[in-house]
Coordinates of C-alpha atoms in Angstrom, one line a residue:
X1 CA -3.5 116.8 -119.6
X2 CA -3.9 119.8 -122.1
X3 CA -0.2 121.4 -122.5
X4 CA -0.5 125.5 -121.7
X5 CA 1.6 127.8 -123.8
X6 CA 3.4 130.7 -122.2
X7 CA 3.5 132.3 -125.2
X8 CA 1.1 132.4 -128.4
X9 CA -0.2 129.2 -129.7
X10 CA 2.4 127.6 -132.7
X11 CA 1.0 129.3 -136.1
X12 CA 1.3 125.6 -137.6
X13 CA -1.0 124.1 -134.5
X14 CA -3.5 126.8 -135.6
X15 CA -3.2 125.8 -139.1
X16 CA -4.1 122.9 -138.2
X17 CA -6.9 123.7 -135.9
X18 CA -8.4 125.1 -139.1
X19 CA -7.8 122.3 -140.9
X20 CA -9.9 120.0 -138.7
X21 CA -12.6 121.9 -138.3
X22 CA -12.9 122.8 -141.8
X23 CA -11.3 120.8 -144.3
X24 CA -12.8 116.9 -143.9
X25 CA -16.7 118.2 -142.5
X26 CA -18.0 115.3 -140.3
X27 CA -21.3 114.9 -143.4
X28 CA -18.1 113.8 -145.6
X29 CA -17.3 111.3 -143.0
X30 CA -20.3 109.9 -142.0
X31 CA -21.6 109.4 -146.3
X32 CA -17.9 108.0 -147.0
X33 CA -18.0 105.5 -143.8
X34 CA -21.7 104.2 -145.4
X35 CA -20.9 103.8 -148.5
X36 CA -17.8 101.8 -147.3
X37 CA -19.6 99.8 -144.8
X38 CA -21.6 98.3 -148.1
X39 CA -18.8 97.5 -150.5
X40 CA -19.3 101.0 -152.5
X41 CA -15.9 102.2 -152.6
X42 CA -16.3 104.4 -155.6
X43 CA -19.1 105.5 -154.3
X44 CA -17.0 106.5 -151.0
X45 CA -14.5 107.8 -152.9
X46 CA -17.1 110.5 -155.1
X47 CA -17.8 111.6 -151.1
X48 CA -14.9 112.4 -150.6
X49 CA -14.0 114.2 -153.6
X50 CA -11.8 111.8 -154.8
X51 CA -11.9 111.4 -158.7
X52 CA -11.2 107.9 -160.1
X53 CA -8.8 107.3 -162.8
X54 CA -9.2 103.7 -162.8
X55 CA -9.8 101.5 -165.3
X56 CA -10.4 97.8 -164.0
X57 CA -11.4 96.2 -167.0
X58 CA -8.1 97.6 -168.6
X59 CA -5.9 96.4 -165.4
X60 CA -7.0 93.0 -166.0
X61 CA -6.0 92.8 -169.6
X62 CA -2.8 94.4 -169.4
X63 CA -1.3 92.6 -165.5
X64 CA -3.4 89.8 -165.1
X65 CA -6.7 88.7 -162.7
X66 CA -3.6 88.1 -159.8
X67 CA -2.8 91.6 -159.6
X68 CA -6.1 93.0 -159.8
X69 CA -7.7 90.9 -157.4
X70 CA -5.2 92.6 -155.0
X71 CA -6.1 95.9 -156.5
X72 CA -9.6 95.4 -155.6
X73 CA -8.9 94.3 -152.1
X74 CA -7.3 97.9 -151.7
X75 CA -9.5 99.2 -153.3
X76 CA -12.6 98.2 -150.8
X77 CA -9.9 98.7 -148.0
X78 CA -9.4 101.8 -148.6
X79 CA -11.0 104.9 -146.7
X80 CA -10.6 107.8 -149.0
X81 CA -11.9 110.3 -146.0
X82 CA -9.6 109.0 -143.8
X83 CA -6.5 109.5 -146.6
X84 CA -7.7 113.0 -147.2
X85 CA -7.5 113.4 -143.5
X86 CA -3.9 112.5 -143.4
X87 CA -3.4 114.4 -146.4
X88 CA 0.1 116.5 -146.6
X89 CA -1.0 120.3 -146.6
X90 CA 0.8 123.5 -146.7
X91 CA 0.7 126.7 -144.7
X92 CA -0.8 129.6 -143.9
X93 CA -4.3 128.6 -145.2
X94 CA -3.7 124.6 -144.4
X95 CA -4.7 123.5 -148.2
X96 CA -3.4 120.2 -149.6
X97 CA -0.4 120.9 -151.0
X98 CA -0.5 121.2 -154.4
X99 CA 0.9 119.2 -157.6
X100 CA 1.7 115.8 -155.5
X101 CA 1.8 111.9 -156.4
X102 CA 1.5 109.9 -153.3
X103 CA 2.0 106.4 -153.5
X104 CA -0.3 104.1 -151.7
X105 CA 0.4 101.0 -152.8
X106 CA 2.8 98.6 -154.7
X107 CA 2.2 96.1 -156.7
X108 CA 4.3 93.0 -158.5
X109 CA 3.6 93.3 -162.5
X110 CA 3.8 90.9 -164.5
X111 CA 5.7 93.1 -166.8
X112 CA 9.3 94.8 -165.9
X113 CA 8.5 98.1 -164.6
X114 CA 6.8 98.5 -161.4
X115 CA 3.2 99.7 -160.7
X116 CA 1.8 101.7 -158.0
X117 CA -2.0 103.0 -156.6
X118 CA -1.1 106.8 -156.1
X119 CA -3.1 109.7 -155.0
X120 CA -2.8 113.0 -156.8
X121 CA -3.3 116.5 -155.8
X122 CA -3.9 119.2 -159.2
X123 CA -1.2 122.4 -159.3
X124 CA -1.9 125.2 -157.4
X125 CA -3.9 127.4 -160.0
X126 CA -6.3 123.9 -160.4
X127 CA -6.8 123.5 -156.8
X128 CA -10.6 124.8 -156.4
X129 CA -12.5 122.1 -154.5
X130 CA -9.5 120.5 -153.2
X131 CA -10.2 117.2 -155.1
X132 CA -7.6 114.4 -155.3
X133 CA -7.6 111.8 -157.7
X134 CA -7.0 108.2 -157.3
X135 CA -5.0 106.5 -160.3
X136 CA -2.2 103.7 -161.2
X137 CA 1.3 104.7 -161.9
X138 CA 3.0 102.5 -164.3
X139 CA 6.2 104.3 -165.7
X140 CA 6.8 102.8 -169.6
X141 CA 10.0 101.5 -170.6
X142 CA 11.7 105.5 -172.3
X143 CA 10.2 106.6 -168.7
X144 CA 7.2 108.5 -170.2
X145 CA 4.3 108.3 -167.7
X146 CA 1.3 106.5 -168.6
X147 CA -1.2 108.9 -168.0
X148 CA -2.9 112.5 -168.5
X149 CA -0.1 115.4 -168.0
X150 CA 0.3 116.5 -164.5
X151 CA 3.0 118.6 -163.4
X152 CA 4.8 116.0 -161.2
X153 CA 3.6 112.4 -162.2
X154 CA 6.2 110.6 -160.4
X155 CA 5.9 109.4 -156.8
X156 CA 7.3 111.7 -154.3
X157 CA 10.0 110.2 -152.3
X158 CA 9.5 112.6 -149.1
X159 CA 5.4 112.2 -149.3
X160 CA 4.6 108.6 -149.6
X161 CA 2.1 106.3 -147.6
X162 CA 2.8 102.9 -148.9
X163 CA 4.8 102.0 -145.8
X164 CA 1.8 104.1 -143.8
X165 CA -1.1 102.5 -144.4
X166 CA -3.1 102.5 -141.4
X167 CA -2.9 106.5 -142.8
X168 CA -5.9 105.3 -145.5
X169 CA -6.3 101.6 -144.9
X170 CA -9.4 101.2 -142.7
X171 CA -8.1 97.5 -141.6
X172 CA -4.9 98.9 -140.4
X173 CA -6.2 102.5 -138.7
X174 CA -5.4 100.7 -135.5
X175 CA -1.5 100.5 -135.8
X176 CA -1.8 104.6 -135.4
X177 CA -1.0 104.4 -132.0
X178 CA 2.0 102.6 -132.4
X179 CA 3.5 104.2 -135.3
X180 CA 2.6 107.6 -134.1
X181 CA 4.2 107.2 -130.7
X182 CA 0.9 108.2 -129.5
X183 CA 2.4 106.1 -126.1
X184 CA 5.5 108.4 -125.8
X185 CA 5.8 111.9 -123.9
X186 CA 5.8 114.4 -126.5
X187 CA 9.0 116.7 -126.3
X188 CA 7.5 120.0 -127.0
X189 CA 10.4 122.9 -127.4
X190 CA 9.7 126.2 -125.5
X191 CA 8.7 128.7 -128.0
X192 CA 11.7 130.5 -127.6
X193 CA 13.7 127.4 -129.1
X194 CA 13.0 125.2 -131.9
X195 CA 11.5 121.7 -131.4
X196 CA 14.3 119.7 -133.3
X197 CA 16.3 116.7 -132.7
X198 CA 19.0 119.0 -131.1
X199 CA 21.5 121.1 -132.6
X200 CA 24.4 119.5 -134.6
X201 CA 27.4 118.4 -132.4
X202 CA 30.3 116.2 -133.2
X203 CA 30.2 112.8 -135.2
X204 CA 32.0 110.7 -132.7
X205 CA 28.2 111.0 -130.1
X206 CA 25.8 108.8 -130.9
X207 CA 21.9 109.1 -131.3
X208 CA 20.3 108.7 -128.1
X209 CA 16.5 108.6 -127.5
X210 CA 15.8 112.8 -127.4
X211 CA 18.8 113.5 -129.1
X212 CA 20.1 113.7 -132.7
X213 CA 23.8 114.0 -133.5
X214 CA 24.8 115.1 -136.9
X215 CA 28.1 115.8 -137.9
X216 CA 28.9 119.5 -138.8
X217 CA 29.2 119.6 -142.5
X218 CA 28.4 121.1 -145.8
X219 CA 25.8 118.0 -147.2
X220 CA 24.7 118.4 -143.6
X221 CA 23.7 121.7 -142.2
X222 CA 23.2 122.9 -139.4
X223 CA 19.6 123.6 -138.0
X224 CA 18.3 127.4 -137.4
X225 CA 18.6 128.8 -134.4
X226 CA 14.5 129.5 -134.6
X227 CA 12.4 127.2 -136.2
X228 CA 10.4 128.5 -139.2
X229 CA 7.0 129.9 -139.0
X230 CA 5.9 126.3 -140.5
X231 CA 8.1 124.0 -138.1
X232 CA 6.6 121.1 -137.0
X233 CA 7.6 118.9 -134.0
X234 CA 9.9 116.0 -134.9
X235 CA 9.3 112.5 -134.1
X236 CA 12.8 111.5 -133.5
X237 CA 11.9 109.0 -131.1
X238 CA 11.0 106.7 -133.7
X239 CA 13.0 107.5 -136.7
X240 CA 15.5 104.0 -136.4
X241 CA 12.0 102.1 -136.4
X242 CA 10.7 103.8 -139.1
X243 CA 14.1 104.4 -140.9
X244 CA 14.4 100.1 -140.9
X245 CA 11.1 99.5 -142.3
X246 CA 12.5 102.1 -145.2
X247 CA 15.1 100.1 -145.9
X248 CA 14.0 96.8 -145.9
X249 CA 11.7 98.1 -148.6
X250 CA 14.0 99.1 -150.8
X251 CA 15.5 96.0 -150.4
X252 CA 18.9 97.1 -148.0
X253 CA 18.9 95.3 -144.2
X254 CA 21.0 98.5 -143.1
X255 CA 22.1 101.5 -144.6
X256 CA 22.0 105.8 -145.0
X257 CA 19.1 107.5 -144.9
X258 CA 18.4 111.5 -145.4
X259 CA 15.6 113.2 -143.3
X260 CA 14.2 116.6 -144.8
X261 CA 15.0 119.2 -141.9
X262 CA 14.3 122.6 -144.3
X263 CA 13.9 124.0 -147.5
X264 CA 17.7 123.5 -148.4
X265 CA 18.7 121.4 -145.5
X266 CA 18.8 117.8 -144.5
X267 CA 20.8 115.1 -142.1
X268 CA 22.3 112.0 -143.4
X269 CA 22.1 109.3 -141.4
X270 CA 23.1 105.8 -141.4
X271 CA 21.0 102.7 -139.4
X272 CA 23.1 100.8 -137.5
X273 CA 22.2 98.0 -134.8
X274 CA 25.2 96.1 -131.9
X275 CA 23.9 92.7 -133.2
X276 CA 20.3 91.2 -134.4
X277 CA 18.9 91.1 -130.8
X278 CA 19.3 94.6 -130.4
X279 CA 16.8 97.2 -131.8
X280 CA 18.3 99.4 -134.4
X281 CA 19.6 102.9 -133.8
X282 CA 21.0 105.5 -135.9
X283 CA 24.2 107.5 -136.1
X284 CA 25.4 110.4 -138.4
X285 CA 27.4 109.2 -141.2
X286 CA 31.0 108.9 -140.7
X287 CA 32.2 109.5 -144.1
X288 CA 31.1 112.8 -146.2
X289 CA 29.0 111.8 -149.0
X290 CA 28.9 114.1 -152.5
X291 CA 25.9 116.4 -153.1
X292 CA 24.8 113.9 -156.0
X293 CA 25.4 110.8 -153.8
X294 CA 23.5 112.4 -151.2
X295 CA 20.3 113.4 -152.6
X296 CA 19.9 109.8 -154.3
X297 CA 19.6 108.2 -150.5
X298 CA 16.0 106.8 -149.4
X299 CA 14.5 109.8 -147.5
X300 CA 12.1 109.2 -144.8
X301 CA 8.9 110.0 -145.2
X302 CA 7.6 112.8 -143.8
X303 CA 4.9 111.0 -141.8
X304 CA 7.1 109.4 -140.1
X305 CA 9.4 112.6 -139.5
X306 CA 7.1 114.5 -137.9
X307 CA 4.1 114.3 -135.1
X308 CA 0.9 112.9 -135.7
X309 CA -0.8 116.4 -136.0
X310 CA -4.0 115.1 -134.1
X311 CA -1.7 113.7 -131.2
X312 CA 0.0 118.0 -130.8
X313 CA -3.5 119.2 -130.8
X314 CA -4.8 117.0 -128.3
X315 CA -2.0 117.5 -126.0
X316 CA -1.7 121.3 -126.4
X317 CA -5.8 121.0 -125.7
X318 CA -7.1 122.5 -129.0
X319 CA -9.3 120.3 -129.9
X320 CA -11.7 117.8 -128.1
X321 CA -11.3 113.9 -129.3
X322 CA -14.7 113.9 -130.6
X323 CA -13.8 116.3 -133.4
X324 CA -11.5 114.0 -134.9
X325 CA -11.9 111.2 -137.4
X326 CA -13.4 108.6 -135.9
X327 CA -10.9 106.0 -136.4
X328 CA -8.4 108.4 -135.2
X329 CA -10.1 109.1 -132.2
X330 CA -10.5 105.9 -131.5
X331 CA -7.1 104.4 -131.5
X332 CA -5.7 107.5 -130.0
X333 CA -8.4 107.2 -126.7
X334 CA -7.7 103.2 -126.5
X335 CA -4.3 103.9 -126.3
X336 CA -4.6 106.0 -123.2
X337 CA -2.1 109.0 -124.5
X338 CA -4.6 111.6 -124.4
X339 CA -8.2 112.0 -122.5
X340 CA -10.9 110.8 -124.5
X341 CA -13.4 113.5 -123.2
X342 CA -10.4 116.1 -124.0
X343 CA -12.1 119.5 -125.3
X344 CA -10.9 122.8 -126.9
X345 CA -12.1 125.3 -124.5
X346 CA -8.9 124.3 -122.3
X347 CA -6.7 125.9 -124.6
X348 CA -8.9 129.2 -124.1
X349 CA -8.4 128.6 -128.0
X350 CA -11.5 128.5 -130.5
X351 CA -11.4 127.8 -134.1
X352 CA -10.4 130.8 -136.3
X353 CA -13.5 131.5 -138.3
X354 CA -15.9 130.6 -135.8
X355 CA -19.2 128.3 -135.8
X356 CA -21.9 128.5 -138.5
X357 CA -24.6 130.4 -137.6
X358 CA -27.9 128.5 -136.2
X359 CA -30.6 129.0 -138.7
X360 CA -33.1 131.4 -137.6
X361 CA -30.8 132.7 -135.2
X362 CA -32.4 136.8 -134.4
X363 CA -30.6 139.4 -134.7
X364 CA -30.7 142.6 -132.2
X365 CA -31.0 146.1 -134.0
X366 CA -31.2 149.8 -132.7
X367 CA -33.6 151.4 -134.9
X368 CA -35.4 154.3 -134.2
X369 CA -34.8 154.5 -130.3
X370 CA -36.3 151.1 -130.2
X371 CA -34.7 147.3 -130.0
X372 CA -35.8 145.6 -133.3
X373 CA -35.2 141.9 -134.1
X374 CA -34.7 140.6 -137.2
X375 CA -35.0 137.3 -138.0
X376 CA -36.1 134.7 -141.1
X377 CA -39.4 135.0 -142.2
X378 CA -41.0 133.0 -145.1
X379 CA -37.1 132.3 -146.4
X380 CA -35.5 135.5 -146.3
X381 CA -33.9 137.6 -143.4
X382 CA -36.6 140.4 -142.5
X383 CA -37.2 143.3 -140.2
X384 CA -40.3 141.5 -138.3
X385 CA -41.0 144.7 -136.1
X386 CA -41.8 147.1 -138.9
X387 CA -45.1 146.5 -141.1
X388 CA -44.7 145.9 -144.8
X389 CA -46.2 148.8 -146.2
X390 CA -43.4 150.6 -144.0
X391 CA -40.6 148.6 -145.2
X392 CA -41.9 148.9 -149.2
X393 CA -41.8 153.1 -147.9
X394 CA -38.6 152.8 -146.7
X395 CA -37.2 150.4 -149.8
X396 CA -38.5 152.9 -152.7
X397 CA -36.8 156.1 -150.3
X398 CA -33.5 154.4 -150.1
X399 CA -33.9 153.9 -154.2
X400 CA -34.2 157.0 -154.0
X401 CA -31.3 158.2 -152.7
X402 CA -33.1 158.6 -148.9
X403 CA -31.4 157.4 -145.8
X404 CA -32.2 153.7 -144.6
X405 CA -33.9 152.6 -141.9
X406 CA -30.9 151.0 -139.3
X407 CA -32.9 147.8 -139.8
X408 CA -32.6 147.8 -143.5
X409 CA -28.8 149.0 -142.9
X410 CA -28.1 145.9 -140.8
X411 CA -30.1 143.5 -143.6
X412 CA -27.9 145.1 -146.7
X413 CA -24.8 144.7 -144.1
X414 CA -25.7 141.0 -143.1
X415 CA -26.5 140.1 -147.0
X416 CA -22.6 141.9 -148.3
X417 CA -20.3 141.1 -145.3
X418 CA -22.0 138.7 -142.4
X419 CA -20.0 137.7 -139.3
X420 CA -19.8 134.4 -140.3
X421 CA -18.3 135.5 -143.6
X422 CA -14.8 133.9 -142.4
X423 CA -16.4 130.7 -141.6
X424 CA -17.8 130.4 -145.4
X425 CA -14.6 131.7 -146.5
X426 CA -12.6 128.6 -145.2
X427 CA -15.4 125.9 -146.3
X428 CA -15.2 127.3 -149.7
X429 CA -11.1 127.3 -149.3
X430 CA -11.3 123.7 -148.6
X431 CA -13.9 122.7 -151.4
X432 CA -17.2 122.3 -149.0
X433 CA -19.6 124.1 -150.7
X434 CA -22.5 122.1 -149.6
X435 CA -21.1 123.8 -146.0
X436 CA -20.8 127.4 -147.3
X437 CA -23.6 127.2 -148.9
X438 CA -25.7 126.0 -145.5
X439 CA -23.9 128.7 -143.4
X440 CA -25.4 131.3 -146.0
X441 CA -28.8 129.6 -146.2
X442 CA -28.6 129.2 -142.0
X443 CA -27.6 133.3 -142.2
X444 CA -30.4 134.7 -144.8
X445 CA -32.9 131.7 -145.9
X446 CA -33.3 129.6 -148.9
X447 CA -34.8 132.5 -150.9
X448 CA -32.4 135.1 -150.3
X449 CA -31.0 137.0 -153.3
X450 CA -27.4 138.0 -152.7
X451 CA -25.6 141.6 -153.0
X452 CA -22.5 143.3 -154.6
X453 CA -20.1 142.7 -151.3
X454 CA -17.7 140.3 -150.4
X455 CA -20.2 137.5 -149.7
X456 CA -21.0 137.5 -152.9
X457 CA -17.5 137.9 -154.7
X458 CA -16.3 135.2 -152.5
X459 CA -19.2 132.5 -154.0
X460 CA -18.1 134.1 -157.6
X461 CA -14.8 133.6 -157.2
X462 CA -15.1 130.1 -156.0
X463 CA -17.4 129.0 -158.7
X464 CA -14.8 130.9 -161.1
X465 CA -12.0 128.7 -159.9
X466 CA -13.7 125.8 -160.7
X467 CA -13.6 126.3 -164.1
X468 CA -9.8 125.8 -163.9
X469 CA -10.0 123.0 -162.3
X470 CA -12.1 121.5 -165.1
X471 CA -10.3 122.2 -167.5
X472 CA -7.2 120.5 -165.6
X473 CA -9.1 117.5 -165.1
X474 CA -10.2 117.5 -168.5
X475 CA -6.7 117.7 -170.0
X476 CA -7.9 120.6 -172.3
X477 CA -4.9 122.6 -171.2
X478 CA -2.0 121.4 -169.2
X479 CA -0.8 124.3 -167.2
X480 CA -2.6 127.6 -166.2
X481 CA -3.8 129.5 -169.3
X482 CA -1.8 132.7 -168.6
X483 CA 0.9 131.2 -168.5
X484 CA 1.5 131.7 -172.4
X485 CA 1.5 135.6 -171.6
X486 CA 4.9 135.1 -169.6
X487 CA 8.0 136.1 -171.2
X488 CA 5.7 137.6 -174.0
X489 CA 5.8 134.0 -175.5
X490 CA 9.6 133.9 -175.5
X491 CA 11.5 130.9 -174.9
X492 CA 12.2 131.5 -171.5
X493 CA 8.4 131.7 -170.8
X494 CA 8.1 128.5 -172.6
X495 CA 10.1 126.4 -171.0
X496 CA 8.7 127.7 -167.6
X497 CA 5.2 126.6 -168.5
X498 CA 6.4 123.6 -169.8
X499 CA 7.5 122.9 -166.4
X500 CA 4.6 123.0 -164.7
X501 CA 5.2 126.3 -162.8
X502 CA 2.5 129.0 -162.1
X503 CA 3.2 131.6 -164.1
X504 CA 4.4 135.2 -163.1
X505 CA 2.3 138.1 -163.5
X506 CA 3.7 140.8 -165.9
X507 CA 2.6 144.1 -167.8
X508 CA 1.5 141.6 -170.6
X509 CA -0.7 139.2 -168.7
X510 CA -4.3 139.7 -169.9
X511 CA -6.5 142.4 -167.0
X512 CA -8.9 139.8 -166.4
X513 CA -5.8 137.0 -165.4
X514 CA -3.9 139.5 -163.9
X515 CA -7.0 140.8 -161.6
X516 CA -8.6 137.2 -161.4
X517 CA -5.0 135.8 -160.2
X518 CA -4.1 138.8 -157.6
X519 CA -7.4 138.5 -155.5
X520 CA -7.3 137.2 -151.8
X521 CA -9.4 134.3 -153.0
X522 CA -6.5 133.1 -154.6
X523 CA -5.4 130.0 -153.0
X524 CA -1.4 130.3 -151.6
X525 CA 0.3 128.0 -151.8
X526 CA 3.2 129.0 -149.0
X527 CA 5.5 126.3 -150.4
X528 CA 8.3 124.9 -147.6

């Protein structure tokens, strides 16, 4: 049964509304899940915009046939629309969040130092497309990564998928109901109150089933009163399963954990069970650790912190099962959590941008006292009730400074800024330009030559940005090229480039950065 808000819909459920409608299209899906079917993996994975930074030849020479022959099982395992799908992403816009390595996988070397199938996001100002790349991590022995410079090569602690992989393993999509809690009643806050594991109370109570107790202290603060704009809901309910299954791989049968509640907060916990045939639980830690001691704890992954997105949306009723990934929407239905005919329309709720256009589609004009249509005609958007030799009239007396005819005025307005103008805006934001591209072919034909207007700047700025990208991907320049303009090449500015940091804009960054960087087509970024 669809949940009803009394109050406006969550900004982070309509974030990712977006996101589902917009950021893995169901053609992805469907030429990914073919390709797959047949043994092409790298073929699935150039589907899904995944670049491959794999050498197999070279993984054979340097670990051995062992480890490779479990590399390739991964490898054809793997369902790289199904791992952007569960991708982390950031708000407002819902993009991938930028400048990540996720681990997927880890593997015994033959050699000391441990080696691990990751998946990388590009920084923020390399982001156009949204393209992730699929590599090896193998740290060398002074700790210098192995591998073209990226602004955080190390695997993220908080985003990892190794101990998720029914998040990208196609074999294992089916433990999503379980490890999601897809059979447990959601605990949705009101919106007046954060959804949280509680606030903080005493250490002497104990965690109980909807509740989290975490002692009142400086390495462990306490949570807002009002949840942030990004808050998601957390899955407490499962945090001692998922908190032993940490653990154990980091080699500890019990132990403290940390779970990310905020920017600059977080709750250190310690698993704890009565005896071996009891099922773990978890307590706040008795003893105060040190800042240092603290933050070197195993953190628990943020997919198993919060809600399964899919499972909120369902439940709140915006959006229908059948607009999920398939594999996700059919472990979710099987498990009987949510109605597998569920749809949308019960939220009263409809994607932000809208639906594309249908090609041909007529449009209604008031010209002249008169309902005109216009429609597509020979591949281009035309004014079917006036004759030709009055249109060409009308064209050369608008060149020549003469009013338009309202038909022409609604062509010229459909061509600079069309209705469907958002919807184009958020395939482009999400790197489907094949989709963009059809909504404005759907809009004014095949042979329609665009205008000055924000149609037009928003393709231009698109196919700018991917330049960038290029170039990151390319290793010709390492971080954003403005960012040698900050500081005025002091040292200061230095070291911030150095670290991988978009650059500030100042009086001395070049116009064209400075004007190319500042446009709405910029992608944010909204870091938690």
């Amino acid at each position: 049964m669809a949940h009803h808000f009394a109050n406006p819909i969550p900004a982070h459920l309509l974030m990712w509304q977006r996101v589902r409608e917009y950021a893995v299209p169901p053609s992805m899906i469907e030429t990914a899940t073919a390709r797959r079917a047949v043994g092409d993996w790298a073929g699935a994975c150039a589907a899904a915009r995944v670049d491959v930074d794999l050498d197999l030849r070279a993984v054979r020479h340097r670990h051995g046939t062992d480890l490779l022959t479990h590399l390739r099982a991964d490898l054809r395992r793997l369902a790289p629309d199904l791992l952007r799908w569960h991708m982390p992403r950031i708000a407002p816009d819902g993009r991938l969040r930028p400048g990540l390595t996720i681990s997927l996988a880890r593997y015994r070397s033959s050699g000391a130092t441990p080696l691990r199938l990751v998946v990388r996001t590009p920084p923020a100002w390399a982001d156009a497309g949204q393209r992730i790349s699929l590599a090896l991590w193998e740290e060398s022995g002074d700790g210098a990564p192995m591998h073209q410079p990226h602004p955080h090569p190390h695997p993220d602690r908080r985003f990892r998928l190794d101990l998720h992989r029914h998040l990208w393993d196609s074999e294992r999509s089916g433990e999503l109901a379980r490890r999601c809690g897809a059979g447990v009643a959601l605990s949705m806050a009101p919106p007046d109150r954060p959804h949280t594991p509680d606030r903080l109370h005493t250490p002497d109570r104990l965690h109980t089933p909807d509740r989290l107790h975490t002692p009142a202290r400086p390495d462990v603060p306490d949570l807002p009163a009002r949840p942030a704009v990004h808050d998601y809901s957390w899955a407490s309910a499962s945090w001692a399963a998922e908190a032993e299954l940490l653990l154990r791989a980091e080699g500890r049968p019990r132990g403290a954990f940390t779970v990310r509640l905020g920017a600059r907060s977080r709750a250190v916990l310690e698993l704890v069970a009565p005896d071996d045939s009891h099922a773990p639980t978890f307590r706040p830690l008795r003893e105060a650790l040190p800042p240092q001691e603290a933050a070197a704890l195993p953190v628990l992954p943020e997919a198993a912190a919060r809600v399964l997105p899919d499972l909120e949306l369902l439940r709140a009723g915006l959006v229908a099962t059948d607009r999920l990934h398939p594999l996700v929407a059919t472990v979710l239905a099987a498990s009987g959590s949510v109605a597998a005919s569920g749809s949308a329309a019960a939220s009263g709720s409809e994607p932000a941008a809208g639906p594309a256009p249908r090609p041909g589609d007529p449009h209604r004009v008031e010209c002249r006292g008169e309902v005109h249509l216009i429609a597509l005609r020979d591949g281009a958007l035309k004014a079917i009730d006036h004759d030709p030799a009055q249109l060409r009239r009308e064209e050369l007396l608008v060149a020549l400074g003469g009013p338009a005819l309202p038909c022409l005025r609604a062509i010229d307005e459909v061509h600079r800024n069309p209705e469907a103008l958002p919807a184009v805006r958020e395939r482009l934001g999400h790197g489907d330009v094949a989709g963009a591209l059809a909504v404005v072919e759907g809009l004014l034909g095949p042979g329609a030559v665009l205008r000055d207007g924000p149609l037009r700047e928003e393709l231009e700025s698109a196919a700018a940005r991917r330049v960038d990208h290029g170039l990151f991907r390319s290793g010709l320049v390492a971080v954003h090229p403005g960012a040698g303009a900050v500081g005025g090449g002091n040292a200061s500015g230095v070291r911030h480039a150095e670290a991988g940091h978009r650059p500030r804009l100042d009086r001395r960054t070049p116009p064209a950065m400075r004007s190319k960087r500042s446009s709405r087509a910029r992608p944010r970024t909204g870091l938690a």
